[in-house]
Amino acid sequence: MTKRLGLTDIAIKALPIPTTGQKTYFDDQLPGFGVRVSQGGSRSFVVMFGPKRQLHTLGRYPTTSLKDARKGAMSYLSRTTHSAPLLDGKMRVTEAVESYLEDCEKANRARTVKGYRRFLTLYLPKGILGDLTRPALAEILHSLADRPTEQFHAHAAIRSFMNWCVEEEHIANHSLPKLKSKALQPRERVLIDHELTQLLRTIPNTTFGNLVRALMYTGQRRGEIAAL
């Protein structure tokens, strides 16, 4: 659903939050330039271009100012009109991640999006997309080599994010290294009641013991509890 109005800082802050999905409000001065408001309350600048009316995310408000976003929209529209996409990799990683997650909410379960958010914010550096070189990504994955499950899921989240960055023309391409480890095998069994009871009675009263208790009581992933 789209609406049109004069975009100012006051108007952007006053935009209502949709109860479901997203709403896009287009500027009445610069055709194609607008603000997308998500169900979670985030506001992102976008520009619509091409015969298929594609949306390109320029940045998240207020990290990206209205003035800079308007200039970016004019530049982007000019370049796409002449078939010259930006592909400069200068968008900040944090802004790109937020825009990516907003798009993920449309096609993925909340639990999946939550997992992607954890992996991307925990392991990706805070610089610009151009910093995500093959050596930098390889170093991230290597640091997780002793935790194969964490490494496997982090690799999947980063791969999905990098593919999105290429599709959105934030970068020209990426070279995320492949994992050498084998795909994860499903668990053959889980602990039954009397085994859990026995485990609770023998867990030591230590930091590690408390972590195990929290895992048993909540059923959350090991990495999530450890991060707390």
XYZ file of C-alpha atoms in Angstrom:
228
model
C 0.000 0.000 0.000
C 1.421 3.419 -0.970
C 0.632 7.023 -0.064
C 2.054 10.352 -1.214
C 2.926 13.384 0.917
C 5.537 16.074 1.410
C 8.417 14.365 3.202
C 9.951 16.354 6.060
C 11.613 15.227 9.275
C 8.448 16.082 11.201
C 6.278 14.170 8.729
C 8.549 11.111 8.791
C 8.521 10.933 12.598
C 4.722 11.215 12.599
C 4.105 8.409 10.097
C 1.821 5.773 11.638
C 3.123 2.262 12.243
C 1.142 -0.385 10.330
C -0.376 -3.209 12.333
C 0.811 -5.709 9.727
C 3.248 -5.665 6.833
C 4.671 -2.404 5.531
C 3.467 0.903 4.090
C 5.378 3.111 1.700
C 4.900 6.890 1.610
C 6.207 8.576 -1.533
C 7.448 12.130 -1.740
C 5.245 14.537 -3.687
C 8.325 16.495 -4.861
C 10.697 13.777 -6.083
C 8.889 10.981 -7.974
C 10.026 7.520 -6.933
C 11.528 8.640 -3.607
C 9.804 7.574 -0.395
C 9.855 6.156 3.124
C 8.876 2.590 3.973
C 7.471 2.038 7.478
C 7.566 -1.513 8.792
C 5.416 -3.263 11.343
C 8.271 -3.055 13.851
C 8.390 0.744 13.604
C 11.559 1.144 11.523
C 11.613 3.749 8.754
C 13.757 3.261 5.662
C 14.289 5.481 2.641
C 13.570 3.792 -0.686
C 13.579 4.688 -4.343
C 11.374 3.082 -6.996
C 12.808 2.607 -10.465
C 12.439 0.708 -13.729
C 9.441 -0.650 -15.634
C 8.937 -3.325 -12.972
C 8.744 -0.628 -10.265
C 11.541 -2.175 -8.218
C 12.357 -0.771 -4.771
C 15.941 -0.018 -3.777
C 16.722 0.735 -0.116
C 18.848 3.848 0.432
C 19.282 3.685 4.205
C 17.487 3.675 7.505
C 16.135 6.830 9.142
C 17.512 8.648 11.147
C 20.950 7.078 10.572
C 20.583 8.305 7.006
C 19.270 11.876 6.973
C 16.399 13.019 4.768
C 18.748 15.391 2.932
C 21.295 12.667 2.162
C 18.583 10.192 1.183
C 17.018 12.667 -1.247
C 20.417 13.272 -2.857
C 21.020 9.535 -3.003
C 17.652 8.980 -4.655
C 18.339 11.580 -7.353
C 21.767 10.061 -7.997
C 20.396 6.528 -8.104
C 17.539 7.435 -10.443
C 19.999 9.194 -12.727
C 22.347 6.219 -12.824
C 19.685 3.568 -13.294
C 18.128 5.610 -16.079
C 21.440 5.302 -17.900
C 21.851 1.632 -16.947
C 24.716 2.322 -14.545
C 23.964 0.762 -11.148
C 25.799 2.036 -8.072
C 27.507 -1.164 -6.884
C 29.994 0.873 -4.834
C 29.790 -1.073 -1.570
C 29.721 2.123 0.497
C 26.500 1.381 2.343
C 27.085 0.663 6.017
C 26.748 -2.969 7.042
C 24.347 -2.161 9.878
C 21.973 -0.297 7.546
C 22.122 -3.044 4.938
C 21.397 -5.698 7.571
C 18.318 -3.835 8.811
C 16.993 -3.416 5.272
C 17.680 -7.075 4.528
C 15.840 -8.198 7.655
C 12.849 -6.049 6.741
C 12.648 -7.875 3.417
C 13.118 -11.220 5.198
C 10.041 -10.553 7.325
C 7.890 -10.784 4.194
C 8.837 -14.353 3.308
C 10.214 -15.987 6.459
C 9.025 -17.057 9.866
C 9.730 -14.769 12.806
C 12.074 -17.372 14.316
C 14.114 -17.504 11.114
C 14.425 -13.714 10.972
C 15.422 -13.643 14.644
C 18.163 -16.163 13.957
C 19.463 -14.222 10.957
C 19.521 -11.032 13.039
C 21.607 -12.720 15.743
C 24.169 -14.168 13.351
C 24.550 -11.018 11.238
C 24.790 -8.554 14.125
C 27.054 -10.841 16.146
C 29.612 -11.770 13.498
C 29.645 -9.132 10.750
C 31.892 -6.067 11.245
C 30.335 -2.610 11.608
C 32.037 -0.959 8.632
C 30.833 -0.709 5.031
C 29.821 -3.499 2.670
C 33.064 -3.062 0.782
C 34.884 -4.360 3.880
C 33.222 -7.778 3.511
C 35.995 -9.214 1.385
C 36.695 -12.921 0.957
C 39.560 -12.877 3.525
C 37.384 -11.038 6.054
C 34.503 -13.486 5.642
C 36.873 -16.450 5.735
C 38.275 -15.195 9.042
C 34.767 -14.979 10.512
C 33.987 -18.554 9.516
C 37.369 -19.824 10.699
C 36.738 -18.347 14.157
C 33.696 -20.647 14.423
C 35.490 -23.819 13.334
C 35.306 -25.278 16.843
C 31.524 -24.800 16.830
C 30.358 -26.514 13.632
C 26.637 -25.973 14.235
C 27.130 -22.253 14.854
C 29.431 -22.055 11.847
C 26.921 -23.822 9.604
C 24.026 -21.502 10.480
C 26.174 -18.364 10.447
C 27.397 -19.289 6.959
C 23.810 -19.729 5.749
C 22.728 -16.350 7.177
C 25.734 -14.493 5.750
C 25.317 -16.168 2.338
C 21.648 -15.140 2.176
C 22.550 -11.579 3.194
C 25.362 -11.267 0.654
C 23.147 -12.608 -2.139
C 20.550 -9.978 -1.214
C 23.208 -7.242 -1.359
C 24.054 -8.277 -4.920
C 20.389 -8.396 -5.949
C 19.826 -4.923 -4.452
C 22.930 -3.658 -6.297
C 24.723 -2.562 -3.135
C 27.726 -4.618 -4.305
C 28.690 -6.101 -7.656
C 29.347 -9.623 -6.354
C 30.666 -11.531 -3.364
C 32.968 -14.479 -2.763
C 31.843 -16.065 0.475
C 34.044 -19.142 1.048
C 32.366 -22.537 1.040
C 32.300 -24.614 4.187
C 34.600 -27.620 4.193
C 32.604 -29.371 6.890
C 29.817 -31.762 5.951
C 26.177 -30.788 6.203
C 24.694 -31.190 9.655
C 23.070 -34.501 10.403
C 19.704 -34.587 12.194
C 19.726 -35.710 15.806
C 18.972 -39.387 16.296
C 17.399 -38.972 19.732
C 16.702 -36.542 22.582
C 16.930 -37.020 26.324
C 13.854 -38.523 27.939
C 12.344 -37.449 31.281
C 14.311 -39.641 33.675
C 17.554 -38.776 31.887
C 16.818 -35.070 32.258
C 16.056 -35.578 35.948
C 19.319 -37.415 36.475
C 21.226 -34.719 34.628
C 19.688 -31.949 36.742
C 20.760 -33.731 39.919
C 24.371 -34.066 38.792
C 25.015 -30.692 37.138
C 27.595 -28.737 39.188
C 26.728 -25.300 40.554
C 29.029 -23.473 38.158
C 28.641 -21.020 35.284
C 28.653 -23.890 32.813
C 26.177 -25.820 34.954
C 23.836 -22.829 35.037
C 24.104 -22.545 31.251
C 23.063 -26.198 30.886
C 20.116 -25.670 33.261
C 18.973 -22.665 31.241
C 19.128 -24.733 28.051
C 17.028 -27.467 29.617
C 14.410 -25.105 31.021
C 14.024 -22.873 27.955
C 14.753 -25.169 25.005
C 16.669 -22.352 23.289
C 19.743 -22.771 21.132
C 23.095 -23.078 22.868
C 24.499 -19.969 21.205
C 21.510 -17.854 22.235
C 21.803 -18.811 25.904
C 25.585 -18.433 25.903
C 25.235 -14.934 24.429
C 23.125 -13.881 27.407
